[in-house]
Structures are given as structure tokens and as C-alpha cells.
Amino acid sequence: MLYREMPKNGDELSILGFGAMRLASKEDGSIDEERATKQVRYAIDHGVNYVDTAWPYHMGASEPFLGRALTDGYREKVKLATKLPSWLIEKREDMDKFLDAQLEKLNTDHIDYYLIHSLVGDLWDTLEKLGVADFLDHAKADGRIINAGFSFHGASEDFNRIVDAYDWDFCQIQYNYLDEKSQAGKAGLEYAASKGLGVIIMEPLRGGSLTKTVPEAVEEIWNEAPIKRSPAEWSLRWVWNHPEVTVVLSGMNEESHIEENLRVAEQALPNSLTEEELQLIKRVENKYRELMRVECTGCQYCMPCPAGVNIPLCFELYNNLYFADDPDAVRFMYAARLGGALGTGGGEFASQCVQCGQCLEKCPQHIDIPTVLDSVVEELEGSDLEQRVAMAKEMFKQV
């Protein structure tokens, strides 16, 4: 296992982190506790020392599971990360309430790496007014948390100001070879690192969409490489090639995936890919973009929409429909993220478009936004949209 140093505290963290959002599960969706425990402990025994979870993962069952899985001395072998469910916070006192509950669930007296979960600009502004900085300061002072960070899912222009708004130790961003310009992106990665923050990477495989069903045209490009690697290995190596990256999280739930990830994490040094290999990955990226239904970069120039449509998110999920092999899961996430299940937004669906055309003048990619939104409605909404929204709100409610 290779390790990289967390800049502000000197922790030597495994470059591969165990993400506990997609644990091995039974047919009914509940965690297969025996199998998942073996997987977590096997990864730790082979060098993984960073484990990440959050309040809503597995309908609230992930944290208590880890509280049990990390007994028998395993808690002492890892840095444990979890997250404040920011969308559930209504007042300053809620922050302490959730943290204390998480400490109990996780069967620990401290969280090594504590994140404010899933920040976007507006949500950060609300939390800041509610006293989140004071909460973090006090929680660090009394030892309940050791390092403070945030995970980010917002627009690029909000990322830097959140980095600058508090003395963070680290941050967590989505990053892969298709997301260099999405959300925080490469610019955010480099900015955070320039400020001395450790950077944890989530979704290095874009939720598995870069590996589960690889289009034939993409497979043909991978096969040209002199050194044969799986799409997962190429994707992980691309992220680890960035020296600014500290840890890459993987939601590992198959033994073969764990073995492969551990093997790659023994070799993936920063700046180790050749120029020819980087060009090959660039060709794969370009091929995926050819397959995309809409070439949206998430620049947000089209926002705000007068009718309240979250245009970039609609387009992101529309593309995901053609990258993933589970269209029902994408439709569920469409309902959850645009229907307000995470406590922000709500009622931001493509079907709210009134064809005003204001976005057409603003889009630097010259996308026919209203026409594409009609396609989003046709493929991602449907007659059961309200039912999916209700299910998502039930899943993400206080548990």
C-alpha cells in the first residue's frame, strides 16, 4: 500500500480509502454484515487506514455497522471519517446533537475526519449563519473531532469561497477523467491543495459508470494500450496520478474489486502515467463525450432559471442514464436530487421549463437547452415521479 501525507497534520493515509456507502448487501437491500465485515477488515489488514461513512448511507445503517465492524482492535488501525447531515440542520444545537449521535453509533469517542456533508453555495451560507464555524471549533477543542472538512457537490464558483471561509484541514470532491471541469474540478483540486488542504476524492469511477457497462467503442481504445489494464485501474490510476490527491475512496463490495484496488494502490505513484497513457485516457474521455446526450460542462452560466429548473443537474443525470447500466437508479437519483430529498432545492425538474429561452443566450456550449429538457422529461420523469420523490424523502429523512 502506498501512503500520502495529509498536509496539515502529517497523517500518513493510505491512498485507497474504504467507502461505506455501497457495502455488500443482501437481496432485501440490508447490509450483508458478515460479508461486509470481512471485506472491511481484509482491506484494513492489507494497508487501508481510512474508512469513510455518513449519516444517511444504507438508510442510516452504515454508521452502526462500522461501529461493530471496527471492534477487536480495528478502530485503532484506521482514521474514521463521517459527515454532518447538513440538510437536516435547523439550528446550532442540531449540530452537536447529530455529532453526539454519530459518536454513539460508531462506538467511538472521536471522529478523526469530520465533514460537513454535501455542500453547495446556498447551503453553506445557511450553515455559516447558524454557527457551523463555532460548532467545528468547539468540537475540535473538546476532542470529539480531530480534523474538520467538507464534501462538495456545488458549482465551481462556490468552491473557492467555501475553502476560504474556514480553517479547514481537508475537503472531499468528486473527481475523475470526465469531471475535470465539473463541480470543484481540477481547478478546485489545485486550489484546495495550494491552501494546504488534504483532498479526498469520491466517485473516481463516476458511480461505477466508467466500469460497469463499457461501450464497445471505449473498449476498443483501452485495448490499444501496450499494458493491459481494466477500466477501473485506468480510472484510479488517472486520479492517483495527481500529486494533489491524498486519498481516493472506493465503494468496494466485491472481493475481486478489493483485490484489484489493493494491487493498484501498491503501484499508483503520482506523475507515473506516461504521456502516451494520458493521451489514451484523453481519447477515452473524448469517446464518452461523443456518446453523451448533452455536452454540458456544468458551468452554471444558464442559471438561475426563471422557472426554477436546475438545468446543469438535469443534464448531468440525463448523461448518467447512458453511462450506467441501472436506469432505475438514475431515475431515483433524479427524483431525490431535484425533488428536495436532501433538504435543499426541490421542485427543480425539467418539466418546469416554460420555454422562455433566456438560457439559450447564456450557454457557452450553444446547447438547445429547452429541447434537451424535453428529452429529460421524457426519459427521467414519467407518471411515477411523485412516488419516487416520496421514497427518496423517506430514505434521507432523519434516521
mmCIF file of C-alpha atoms in Angstrom:
data_model
loop_
_atom_site.group_PDB
_atom_site.id
_atom_site.type_symbol
_atom_site.label_atom_id
_atom_site.label_comp_id
_atom_site.label_asym_id
_atom_site.label_seq_id
_atom_site.Cartn_x
_atom_site.Cartn_y
_atom_site.Cartn_z
ATOM 1 C CA MET A 1 0.000 0.000 0.000
ATOM 2 C CA LEU A 2 1.195 3.473 -0.883
ATOM 3 C CA TYR A 3 0.572 6.324 1.530
ATOM 4 C CA ARG A 4 0.356 10.079 1.143
ATOM 5 C CA GLU A 5 0.698 12.714 3.820
ATOM 6 C CA MET A 6 -2.208 14.852 4.978
ATOM 7 C CA PRO A 7 -0.604 18.306 4.657
ATOM 8 C CA LYS A 8 -1.753 19.998 7.858
ATOM 9 C CA ASN A 9 -1.280 17.181 10.361
ATOM 10 C CA GLY A 10 1.246 14.796 8.847
ATOM 11 C CA ASP A 11 -1.045 11.747 8.946
ATOM 12 C CA GLU A 12 0.172 9.058 6.572
ATOM 13 C CA LEU A 13 -3.031 7.936 4.881
ATOM 14 C CA SER A 14 -3.460 5.007 2.521
ATOM 15 C CA ILE A 15 -4.083 6.278 -0.980
ATOM 16 C CA LEU A 16 -7.045 3.870 -1.112
ATOM 17 C CA GLY A 17 -9.875 4.582 1.286
ATOM 18 C CA PHE A 18 -12.809 2.279 2.038
ATOM 19 C CA GLY A 19 -16.118 3.996 1.252
ATOM 20 C CA ALA A 20 -19.035 2.580 3.225
ATOM 21 C CA MET A 21 -21.868 3.868 1.031
ATOM 22 C CA ARG A 22 -22.151 0.766 -1.161
ATOM 23 C CA LEU A 23 -21.445 -2.079 1.245
ATOM 24 C CA ALA A 24 -22.105 -5.705 0.363
ATOM 25 C CA SER A 25 -25.847 -6.181 0.679
ATOM 26 C CA LYS A 26 -28.457 -8.880 0.852
ATOM 27 C CA GLU A 27 -31.283 -9.245 -1.654
ATOM 28 C CA ASP A 28 -33.573 -7.123 0.524
ATOM 29 C CA GLY A 29 -31.066 -4.238 0.421
ATOM 30 C CA SER A 30 -29.875 -4.591 4.013
ATOM 31 C CA ILE A 31 -26.158 -4.815 4.724
ATOM 32 C CA ASP A 32 -24.728 -8.313 4.499
ATOM 33 C CA GLU A 33 -22.971 -7.761 7.789
ATOM 34 C CA GLU A 34 -20.863 -10.900 7.877
ATOM 35 C CA ARG A 35 -19.519 -10.433 4.362
ATOM 36 C CA ALA A 36 -19.100 -6.666 4.639
ATOM 37 C CA THR A 37 -17.232 -7.004 7.945
ATOM 38 C CA LYS A 38 -14.814 -9.470 6.389
ATOM 39 C CA GLN A 39 -14.277 -7.121 3.450
ATOM 40 C CA VAL A 40 -13.626 -4.072 5.605
ATOM 41 C CA ARG A 41 -11.230 -5.945 7.864
ATOM 42 C CA TYR A 42 -9.451 -7.568 4.923
ATOM 43 C CA ALA A 43 -8.828 -4.154 3.386
ATOM 44 C CA ILE A 44 -7.505 -2.838 6.699
ATOM 45 C CA ASP A 45 -5.282 -5.890 7.144
ATOM 46 C CA HIS A 46 -3.806 -5.085 3.728
ATOM 47 C CA GLY A 47 -2.994 -1.467 4.461
ATOM 48 C CA VAL A 48 -6.161 0.607 4.132
ATOM 49 C CA ASN A 49 -6.291 3.036 7.050
ATOM 50 C CA TYR A 50 -9.030 5.479 6.005
ATOM 51 C CA VAL A 51 -12.705 4.500 6.267
ATOM 52 C CA ASP A 52 -15.496 6.854 5.205
ATOM 53 C CA THR A 53 -19.208 6.800 6.010
ATOM 54 C CA ALA A 54 -22.101 9.231 6.554
ATOM 55 C CA TRP A 55 -25.396 9.608 8.400
ATOM 56 C CA PRO A 56 -27.745 8.532 5.548
ATOM 57 C CA TYR A 57 -25.684 5.733 3.991
ATOM 58 C CA HIS A 58 -27.599 2.465 3.809
ATOM 59 C CA MET A 59 -30.690 4.163 5.246
ATOM 60 C CA GLY A 60 -28.772 5.049 8.404
ATOM 61 C CA ALA A 61 -27.305 1.576 8.900
ATOM 62 C CA SER A 62 -23.741 2.256 7.706
ATOM 63 C CA GLU A 63 -22.502 4.054 10.827
ATOM 64 C CA PRO A 64 -23.808 1.459 13.310
ATOM 65 C CA PHE A 65 -22.402 -1.283 11.091
ATOM 66 C CA LEU A 66 -18.934 0.254 11.212
ATOM 67 C CA GLY A 67 -19.281 0.658 14.953
ATOM 68 C CA ARG A 68 -19.459 -3.130 15.106
ATOM 69 C CA ALA A 69 -17.098 -3.946 12.237
ATOM 70 C CA LEU A 70 -14.294 -1.864 13.730
ATOM 71 C CA THR A 71 -14.221 -3.667 17.080
ATOM 72 C CA ASP A 72 -11.490 -6.178 18.006
ATOM 73 C CA GLY A 73 -8.815 -3.521 17.595
ATOM 74 C CA TYR A 74 -9.728 -2.374 14.083
ATOM 75 C CA ARG A 75 -10.910 1.065 15.183
ATOM 76 C CA GLU A 76 -7.394 1.829 16.390
ATOM 77 C CA LYS A 77 -5.940 0.885 12.995
ATOM 78 C CA VAL A 78 -7.859 3.445 10.940
ATOM 79 C CA LYS A 79 -8.736 7.086 10.590
ATOM 80 C CA LEU A 80 -12.524 7.195 10.644
ATOM 81 C CA ALA A 81 -14.487 9.758 8.649
ATOM 82 C CA THR A 82 -18.162 10.623 8.776
ATOM 83 C CA LYS A 83 -20.287 13.638 7.945
ATOM 84 C CA LEU A 84 -22.719 16.085 9.487
ATOM 85 C CA PRO A 85 -26.065 15.729 7.636
ATOM 86 C CA SER A 86 -26.136 19.402 6.682
ATOM 87 C CA TRP A 87 -29.591 19.337 5.082
ATOM 88 C CA LEU A 88 -31.164 18.355 8.427
ATOM 89 C CA ILE A 89 -29.683 21.250 10.394
ATOM 90 C CA GLU A 90 -32.190 23.860 11.551
ATOM 91 C CA LYS A 91 -30.316 25.389 14.495
ATOM 92 C CA ARG A 92 -26.888 25.439 16.084
ATOM 93 C CA GLU A 93 -27.833 22.816 18.678
ATOM 94 C CA ASP A 94 -28.672 20.292 15.957
ATOM 95 C CA MET A 95 -25.016 20.091 15.005
ATOM 96 C CA ASP A 96 -23.970 18.807 18.417
ATOM 97 C CA LYS A 97 -26.983 16.510 18.545
ATOM 98 C CA PHE A 98 -26.027 14.762 15.319
ATOM 99 C CA LEU A 99 -22.336 14.536 16.160
ATOM 100 C CA ASP A 100 -23.037 13.039 19.572
ATOM 101 C CA ALA A 101 -25.429 10.532 17.997
ATOM 102 C CA GLN A 102 -22.782 9.598 15.439
ATOM 103 C CA LEU A 103 -20.172 9.024 18.115
ATOM 104 C CA GLU A 104 -22.570 6.619 19.779
ATOM 105 C CA LYS A 105 -23.468 4.876 16.512
ATOM 106 C CA LEU A 106 -19.823 4.460 15.587
ATOM 107 C CA ASN A 107 -18.895 3.242 19.057
ATOM 108 C CA THR A 108 -16.081 5.757 19.381
ATOM 109 C CA ASP A 109 -15.185 8.822 21.410
ATOM 110 C CA HIS A 110 -13.876 10.834 18.463
ATOM 111 C CA ILE A 111 -14.133 11.211 14.692
ATOM 112 C CA ASP A 112 -10.744 11.548 13.032
ATOM 113 C CA TYR A 113 -12.025 13.290 9.896
ATOM 114 C CA TYR A 114 -15.395 15.029 10.205
ATOM 115 C CA LEU A 115 -17.025 16.594 7.161
ATOM 116 C CA ILE A 116 -19.891 18.956 6.570
ATOM 117 C CA HIS A 117 -21.797 16.851 4.087
ATOM 118 C CA SER A 118 -22.728 17.679 0.508
ATOM 119 C CA LEU A 119 -22.184 21.416 0.437
ATOM 120 C CA VAL A 120 -23.453 23.750 -2.240
ATOM 121 C CA GLY A 121 -23.198 27.515 -2.027
ATOM 122 C CA ASP A 122 -26.630 28.288 -0.593
ATOM 123 C CA LEU A 123 -26.444 25.514 1.990
ATOM 124 C CA TRP A 124 -23.035 26.715 3.158
ATOM 125 C CA ASP A 125 -24.405 30.239 3.549
ATOM 126 C CA THR A 126 -27.224 28.910 5.737
ATOM 127 C CA LEU A 127 -24.925 26.794 7.899
ATOM 128 C CA GLU A 128 -22.497 29.658 8.296
ATOM 129 C CA LYS A 129 -25.287 31.852 9.661
ATOM 130 C CA LEU A 130 -26.323 29.057 12.036
ATOM 131 C CA GLY A 131 -22.836 28.929 13.556
ATOM 132 C CA VAL A 132 -21.129 25.962 11.906
ATOM 133 C CA ALA A 133 -17.689 27.518 12.424
ATOM 134 C CA ASP A 134 -18.337 27.798 16.158
ATOM 135 C CA PHE A 135 -19.554 24.195 16.205
ATOM 136 C CA LEU A 136 -16.412 22.929 14.494
ATOM 137 C CA ASP A 137 -14.153 24.981 16.741
ATOM 138 C CA HIS A 138 -15.770 23.629 19.902
ATOM 139 C CA ALA A 139 -15.935 20.043 18.647
ATOM 140 C CA LYS A 140 -12.218 20.145 17.844
ATOM 141 C CA ALA A 141 -11.405 21.776 21.173
ATOM 142 C CA ASP A 142 -13.260 19.160 23.207
ATOM 143 C CA GLY A 143 -11.796 16.303 21.175
ATOM 144 C CA ARG A 144 -14.953 14.945 19.586
ATOM 145 C CA ILE A 145 -13.481 15.617 16.155
ATOM 146 C CA ILE A 146 -9.824 15.830 15.214
ATOM 147 C CA ASN A 147 -9.901 17.265 11.676
ATOM 148 C CA ALA A 148 -12.622 19.369 10.048
ATOM 149 C CA GLY A 149 -13.515 19.251 6.387
ATOM 150 C CA PHE A 150 -16.374 19.373 3.916
ATOM 151 C CA SER A 151 -17.650 17.429 0.942
ATOM 152 C CA PHE A 152 -18.694 19.433 -2.075
ATOM 153 C CA HIS A 153 -21.333 18.976 -4.780
ATOM 154 C CA GLY A 154 -21.894 22.535 -5.892
ATOM 155 C CA ALA A 155 -20.926 24.973 -8.604
ATOM 156 C CA SER A 156 -17.269 25.702 -9.212
ATOM 157 C CA GLU A 157 -17.558 29.375 -8.300
ATOM 158 C CA ASP A 158 -18.726 28.455 -4.781
ATOM 159 C CA PHE A 159 -15.882 26.050 -4.048
ATOM 160 C CA ASN A 160 -13.072 28.552 -3.539
ATOM 161 C CA ARG A 161 -15.097 30.785 -1.254
ATOM 162 C CA ILE A 162 -16.022 27.811 0.942
ATOM 163 C CA VAL A 163 -12.347 26.805 1.083
ATOM 164 C CA ASP A 164 -11.516 30.348 2.203
ATOM 165 C CA ALA A 165 -14.382 30.636 4.703
ATOM 166 C CA TYR A 166 -12.888 28.431 7.443
ATOM 167 C CA ASP A 167 -9.573 26.962 8.517
ATOM 168 C CA TRP A 168 -10.328 23.553 7.007
ATOM 169 C CA ASP A 169 -7.987 20.605 7.319
ATOM 170 C CA PHE A 170 -9.270 18.808 4.223
ATOM 171 C CA CYS A 171 -12.058 18.592 1.677
ATOM 172 C CA GLN A 172 -13.740 15.903 -0.385
ATOM 173 C CA ILE A 173 -14.621 16.360 -4.063
ATOM 174 C CA GLN A 174 -15.914 14.318 -6.972
ATOM 175 C CA TYR A 175 -13.127 13.836 -9.492
ATOM 176 C CA ASN A 176 -12.476 11.572 -12.461
ATOM 177 C CA TYR A 177 -11.381 11.992 -16.057
ATOM 178 C CA LEU A 178 -14.874 13.090 -17.103
ATOM 179 C CA ASP A 179 -15.220 15.623 -14.280
ATOM 180 C CA GLU A 180 -12.157 17.792 -14.692
ATOM 181 C CA LYS A 181 -14.458 20.759 -15.299
ATOM 182 C CA SER A 182 -17.458 19.702 -13.220
ATOM 183 C CA GLN A 183 -18.193 20.814 -9.661
ATOM 184 C CA ALA A 184 -14.859 21.630 -7.987
ATOM 185 C CA GLY A 185 -12.943 20.090 -10.878
ATOM 186 C CA LYS A 186 -9.232 20.287 -11.498
ATOM 187 C CA ALA A 187 -9.149 23.983 -10.661
ATOM 188 C CA GLY A 188 -10.717 23.268 -7.275
ATOM 189 C CA LEU A 189 -8.367 20.366 -6.620
ATOM 190 C CA GLU A 190 -5.379 22.573 -7.257
ATOM 191 C CA TYR A 191 -6.805 25.498 -5.290
ATOM 192 C CA ALA A 192 -7.516 23.388 -2.215
ATOM 193 C CA ALA A 193 -4.043 21.879 -2.358
ATOM 194 C CA SER A 194 -2.486 25.327 -2.717
ATOM 195 C CA LYS A 195 -4.203 26.281 0.539
ATOM 196 C CA GLY A 196 -2.711 23.294 2.340
ATOM 197 C CA LEU A 197 -5.850 21.165 2.411
ATOM 198 C CA GLY A 198 -5.732 17.428 2.003
ATOM 199 C CA VAL A 199 -8.053 16.319 -0.795
ATOM 200 C CA ILE A 200 -10.179 13.187 -0.571
ATOM 201 C CA ILE A 201 -11.625 12.012 -3.887
ATOM 202 C CA MET A 202 -15.065 10.464 -4.238
ATOM 203 C CA GLU A 203 -16.617 8.931 -7.354
ATOM 204 C CA PRO A 204 -13.334 8.119 -9.114
ATOM 205 C CA LEU A 205 -15.340 5.702 -11.281
ATOM 206 C CA ARG A 206 -18.320 8.084 -11.577
ATOM 207 C CA GLY A 207 -20.532 5.803 -9.523
ATOM 208 C CA GLY A 208 -19.299 2.806 -11.480
ATOM 209 C CA SER A 209 -20.468 4.234 -14.803
ATOM 210 C CA LEU A 210 -16.894 4.165 -16.145
ATOM 211 C CA THR A 211 -16.595 0.435 -15.455
ATOM 212 C CA LYS A 212 -19.929 -1.371 -15.277
ATOM 213 C CA THR A 213 -21.007 -1.213 -18.902
ATOM 214 C CA VAL A 214 -18.136 -0.061 -21.049
ATOM 215 C CA PRO A 215 -19.279 0.929 -24.560
ATOM 216 C CA GLU A 216 -17.649 -1.113 -27.292
ATOM 217 C CA ALA A 217 -16.064 1.990 -28.823
ATOM 218 C CA VAL A 218 -14.412 2.767 -25.496
ATOM 219 C CA GLU A 219 -13.271 -0.824 -25.018
ATOM 220 C CA GLU A 220 -11.530 -0.696 -28.389
ATOM 221 C CA ILE A 221 -9.447 2.269 -27.245
ATOM 222 C CA TRP A 222 -8.470 0.613 -23.963
ATOM 223 C CA ASN A 223 -7.372 -2.464 -25.914
ATOM 224 C CA GLU A 224 -4.830 -0.397 -27.826
ATOM 225 C CA ALA A 225 -2.729 0.110 -24.701
ATOM 226 C CA PRO A 226 0.505 -1.937 -24.627
ATOM 227 C CA ILE A 227 -0.043 -2.532 -20.908
ATOM 228 C CA LYS A 228 -3.476 -4.076 -20.424
ATOM 229 C CA ARG A 229 -5.484 -2.640 -17.539
ATOM 230 C CA SER A 230 -9.137 -2.782 -16.592
ATOM 231 C CA PRO A 231 -11.245 0.375 -16.960
ATOM 232 C CA ALA A 232 -11.278 0.594 -13.155
ATOM 233 C CA GLU A 233 -7.489 0.521 -12.964
ATOM 234 C CA TRP A 234 -7.126 3.151 -15.673
ATOM 235 C CA SER A 235 -9.630 5.380 -13.877
ATOM 236 C CA LEU A 236 -7.998 5.012 -10.471
ATOM 237 C CA ARG A 237 -4.507 5.496 -11.835
ATOM 238 C CA TRP A 238 -5.625 8.683 -13.590
ATOM 239 C CA VAL A 239 -6.832 10.147 -10.281
ATOM 240 C CA TRP A 240 -3.801 8.960 -8.317
ATOM 241 C CA ASN A 241 -1.546 10.453 -10.975
ATOM 242 C CA HIS A 242 -2.414 13.875 -9.486
ATOM 243 C CA PRO A 243 0.023 14.706 -6.660
ATOM 244 C CA GLU A 244 -2.587 16.994 -5.057
ATOM 245 C CA VAL A 245 -4.783 13.973 -4.251
ATOM 246 C CA THR A 246 -4.415 12.476 -0.777
ATOM 247 C CA VAL A 247 -6.926 9.594 -0.682
ATOM 248 C CA VAL A 248 -9.242 8.043 -3.262
ATOM 249 C CA LEU A 249 -12.401 6.459 -1.877
ATOM 250 C CA SER A 250 -13.784 3.279 -3.373
ATOM 251 C CA GLY A 251 -17.174 1.813 -2.514
ATOM 252 C CA MET A 252 -15.820 -1.722 -2.546
ATOM 253 C CA ASN A 253 -18.294 -4.566 -2.126
ATOM 254 C CA GLU A 254 -16.891 -7.372 -4.285
ATOM 255 C CA GLU A 255 -13.873 -9.347 -3.157
ATOM 256 C CA SER A 256 -12.343 -9.240 -6.625
ATOM 257 C CA HIS A 257 -12.697 -5.449 -6.720
ATOM 258 C CA ILE A 258 -10.990 -5.130 -3.355
ATOM 259 C CA GLU A 259 -8.109 -7.307 -4.528
ATOM 260 C CA GLU A 260 -7.702 -5.283 -7.709
ATOM 261 C CA ASN A 261 -7.865 -1.938 -5.926
ATOM 262 C CA LEU A 262 -5.319 -3.057 -3.338
ATOM 263 C CA ARG A 263 -2.976 -4.208 -6.079
ATOM 264 C CA VAL A 264 -3.209 -0.931 -7.965
ATOM 265 C CA ALA A 265 -2.777 1.045 -4.726
ATOM 266 C CA GLU A 266 0.652 -0.573 -4.343
ATOM 267 C CA GLN A 267 1.834 0.930 -7.624
ATOM 268 C CA ALA A 268 -0.023 4.168 -8.430
ATOM 269 C CA LEU A 269 2.573 6.835 -7.721
ATOM 270 C CA PRO A 270 1.872 10.472 -8.606
ATOM 271 C CA ASN A 271 3.004 11.511 -12.073
ATOM 272 C CA SER A 272 3.606 7.871 -13.014
ATOM 273 C CA LEU A 273 1.469 7.721 -16.161
ATOM 274 C CA THR A 274 3.329 8.300 -19.396
ATOM 275 C CA GLU A 275 2.298 10.970 -21.873
ATOM 276 C CA GLU A 276 1.117 8.212 -24.223
ATOM 277 C CA GLU A 277 -1.082 6.747 -21.491
ATOM 278 C CA LEU A 278 -2.538 10.129 -20.654
ATOM 279 C CA GLN A 279 -3.343 10.653 -24.315
ATOM 280 C CA LEU A 280 -5.079 7.270 -24.426
ATOM 281 C CA ILE A 281 -7.258 8.267 -21.471
ATOM 282 C CA LYS A 282 -7.979 11.548 -23.214
ATOM 283 C CA ARG A 283 -9.213 9.626 -26.235
ATOM 284 C CA VAL A 284 -11.491 7.567 -23.983
ATOM 285 C CA GLU A 285 -12.810 10.768 -22.457
ATOM 286 C CA ASN A 286 -13.497 12.153 -25.913
ATOM 287 C CA LYS A 287 -15.300 8.969 -26.936
ATOM 288 C CA TYR A 288 -17.513 9.127 -23.862
ATOM 289 C CA ARG A 289 -18.323 12.698 -24.721
ATOM 290 C CA GLU A 290 -19.363 11.567 -28.188
ATOM 291 C CA LEU A 291 -21.782 9.173 -26.508
ATOM 292 C CA MET A 292 -23.149 11.828 -24.178
ATOM 293 C CA ARG A 293 -26.643 13.046 -24.896
ATOM 294 C CA VAL A 294 -25.688 16.591 -23.942
ATOM 295 C CA GLU A 295 -22.224 18.186 -23.783
ATOM 296 C CA CYS A 296 -22.847 20.201 -20.629
ATOM 297 C CA THR A 297 -19.790 21.198 -18.606
ATOM 298 C CA GLY A 298 -21.752 22.313 -15.542
ATOM 299 C CA CYS A 299 -20.501 25.890 -15.915
ATOM 300 C CA GLN A 300 -23.780 27.267 -14.468
ATOM 301 C CA TYR A 301 -23.950 30.174 -16.942
ATOM 302 C CA CYS A 302 -27.553 29.208 -17.663
ATOM 303 C CA MET A 303 -28.503 29.676 -14.014
ATOM 304 C CA PRO A 304 -30.615 30.813 -12.319
ATOM 305 C CA CYS A 305 -33.507 29.592 -14.400
ATOM 306 C CA PRO A 306 -36.575 31.856 -14.045
ATOM 307 C CA ALA A 307 -38.773 28.760 -13.798
ATOM 308 C CA GLY A 308 -36.578 27.135 -11.158
ATOM 309 C CA VAL A 309 -35.181 24.295 -13.289
ATOM 310 C CA ASN A 310 -31.767 23.045 -12.155
ATOM 311 C CA ILE A 311 -30.527 22.783 -15.727
ATOM 312 C CA PRO A 312 -26.950 21.510 -15.072
ATOM 313 C CA LEU A 313 -28.126 18.786 -12.708
ATOM 314 C CA CYS A 314 -30.872 17.710 -15.123
ATOM 315 C CA PHE A 315 -28.240 17.325 -17.824
ATOM 316 C CA GLU A 316 -25.760 15.527 -15.562
ATOM 317 C CA LEU A 317 -28.341 12.899 -14.679
ATOM 318 C CA TYR A 318 -29.525 12.648 -18.269
ATOM 319 C CA ASN A 319 -25.987 11.761 -19.334
ATOM 320 C CA ASN A 320 -25.672 9.313 -16.466
ATOM 321 C CA LEU A 321 -28.667 7.465 -17.872
ATOM 322 C CA TYR A 322 -26.491 6.469 -20.832
ATOM 323 C CA PHE A 323 -23.330 5.744 -18.875
ATOM 324 C CA ALA A 324 -24.803 3.472 -16.207
ATOM 325 C CA ASP A 325 -26.412 0.060 -16.540
ATOM 326 C CA ASP A 326 -29.082 0.794 -13.936
ATOM 327 C CA PRO A 327 -31.551 3.314 -15.383
ATOM 328 C CA ASP A 328 -33.910 2.865 -12.439
ATOM 329 C CA ALA A 329 -31.176 4.027 -10.046
ATOM 330 C CA VAL A 330 -30.552 7.111 -12.171
ATOM 331 C CA ARG A 331 -34.266 7.911 -12.243
ATOM 332 C CA PHE A 332 -34.379 7.528 -8.474
ATOM 333 C CA MET A 333 -31.462 9.939 -8.047
ATOM 334 C CA TYR A 334 -33.203 12.371 -10.400
ATOM 335 C CA ALA A 335 -36.218 12.333 -8.094
ATOM 336 C CA ALA A 336 -34.061 12.593 -4.957
ATOM 337 C CA ARG A 337 -31.703 15.361 -6.008
ATOM 338 C CA LEU A 338 -34.227 17.520 -7.868
ATOM 339 C CA GLY A 339 -37.144 16.805 -5.568
ATOM 340 C CA GLY A 340 -35.574 18.185 -2.387
ATOM 341 C CA ALA A 341 -34.911 14.907 -0.574
ATOM 342 C CA LEU A 342 -31.541 16.225 0.638
ATOM 343 C CA GLY A 343 -33.111 19.251 2.279
ATOM 344 C CA THR A 344 -32.199 21.856 -0.347
ATOM 345 C CA GLY A 345 -33.883 22.846 -3.561
ATOM 346 C CA GLY A 346 -36.935 20.866 -4.520
ATOM 347 C CA GLY A 347 -39.189 21.384 -7.475
ATOM 348 C CA GLU A 348 -36.264 21.864 -9.876
ATOM 349 C CA PHE A 349 -37.432 19.377 -12.501
ATOM 350 C CA ALA A 350 -37.016 19.671 -16.252
ATOM 351 C CA SER A 351 -40.796 19.654 -16.657
ATOM 352 C CA GLN A 352 -40.965 23.113 -15.079
ATOM 353 C CA CYS A 353 -39.327 24.655 -18.164
ATOM 354 C CA VAL A 354 -41.595 27.308 -19.692
ATOM 355 C CA GLN A 355 -39.539 27.663 -22.896
ATOM 356 C CA CYS A 356 -38.638 31.279 -22.130
ATOM 357 C CA GLY A 357 -35.342 30.908 -23.956
ATOM 358 C CA GLN A 358 -33.232 33.027 -21.596
ATOM 359 C CA CYS A 359 -30.760 30.163 -21.141
ATOM 360 C CA LEU A 360 -30.082 29.970 -24.870
ATOM 361 C CA GLU A 361 -28.367 33.337 -24.817
ATOM 362 C CA LYS A 362 -26.116 32.354 -21.910
ATOM 363 C CA CYS A 363 -24.890 28.849 -22.773
ATOM 364 C CA PRO A 364 -21.256 28.922 -23.962
ATOM 365 C CA GLN A 365 -21.738 25.418 -25.422
ATOM 366 C CA HIS A 366 -24.687 26.639 -27.527
ATOM 367 C CA ILE A 367 -26.891 23.814 -26.283
ATOM 368 C CA ASP A 368 -30.555 23.923 -27.286
ATOM 369 C CA ILE A 369 -31.470 23.714 -23.625
ATOM 370 C CA PRO A 370 -35.303 23.723 -23.834
ATOM 371 C CA THR A 371 -35.272 20.936 -26.424
ATOM 372 C CA VAL A 372 -32.903 18.790 -24.367
ATOM 373 C CA LEU A 373 -35.007 19.395 -21.265
ATOM 374 C CA ASP A 374 -37.973 17.938 -23.154
ATOM 375 C CA SER A 375 -35.907 14.765 -23.623
ATOM 376 C CA VAL A 376 -35.026 14.758 -19.925
ATOM 377 C CA VAL A 377 -38.726 14.885 -19.066
ATOM 378 C CA GLU A 378 -39.465 12.022 -21.436
ATOM 379 C CA GLU A 379 -36.719 9.737 -20.139
ATOM 380 C CA LEU A 380 -36.319 10.643 -16.452
ATOM 381 C CA GLU A 381 -39.698 11.717 -15.152
ATOM 382 C CA GLY A 382 -42.778 9.665 -16.018
ATOM 383 C CA SER A 383 -46.016 9.061 -14.162
ATOM 384 C CA ASP A 384 -44.309 7.673 -11.038
ATOM 385 C CA LEU A 385 -42.121 10.728 -10.365
ATOM 386 C CA GLU A 386 -44.054 11.811 -7.268
ATOM 387 C CA GLN A 387 -43.791 8.296 -5.860
ATOM 388 C CA ARG A 388 -40.006 8.288 -6.380
ATOM 389 C CA VAL A 389 -39.714 11.692 -4.700
ATOM 390 C CA ALA A 390 -41.657 10.405 -1.680
ATOM 391 C CA MET A 391 -39.445 7.314 -1.474
ATOM 392 C CA ALA A 392 -36.306 9.436 -1.631
ATOM 393 C CA LYS A 393 -37.523 11.748 1.107
ATOM 394 C CA GLU A 394 -38.286 8.746 3.269
ATOM 395 C CA MET A 395 -34.770 7.385 2.648
ATOM 396 C CA PHE A 396 -32.996 10.630 3.504
ATOM 397 C CA LYS A 397 -35.153 11.720 6.385
ATOM 398 C CA GLN A 398 -33.767 11.821 9.926
ATOM 399 C CA VAL A 399 -32.950 8.214 10.831
#
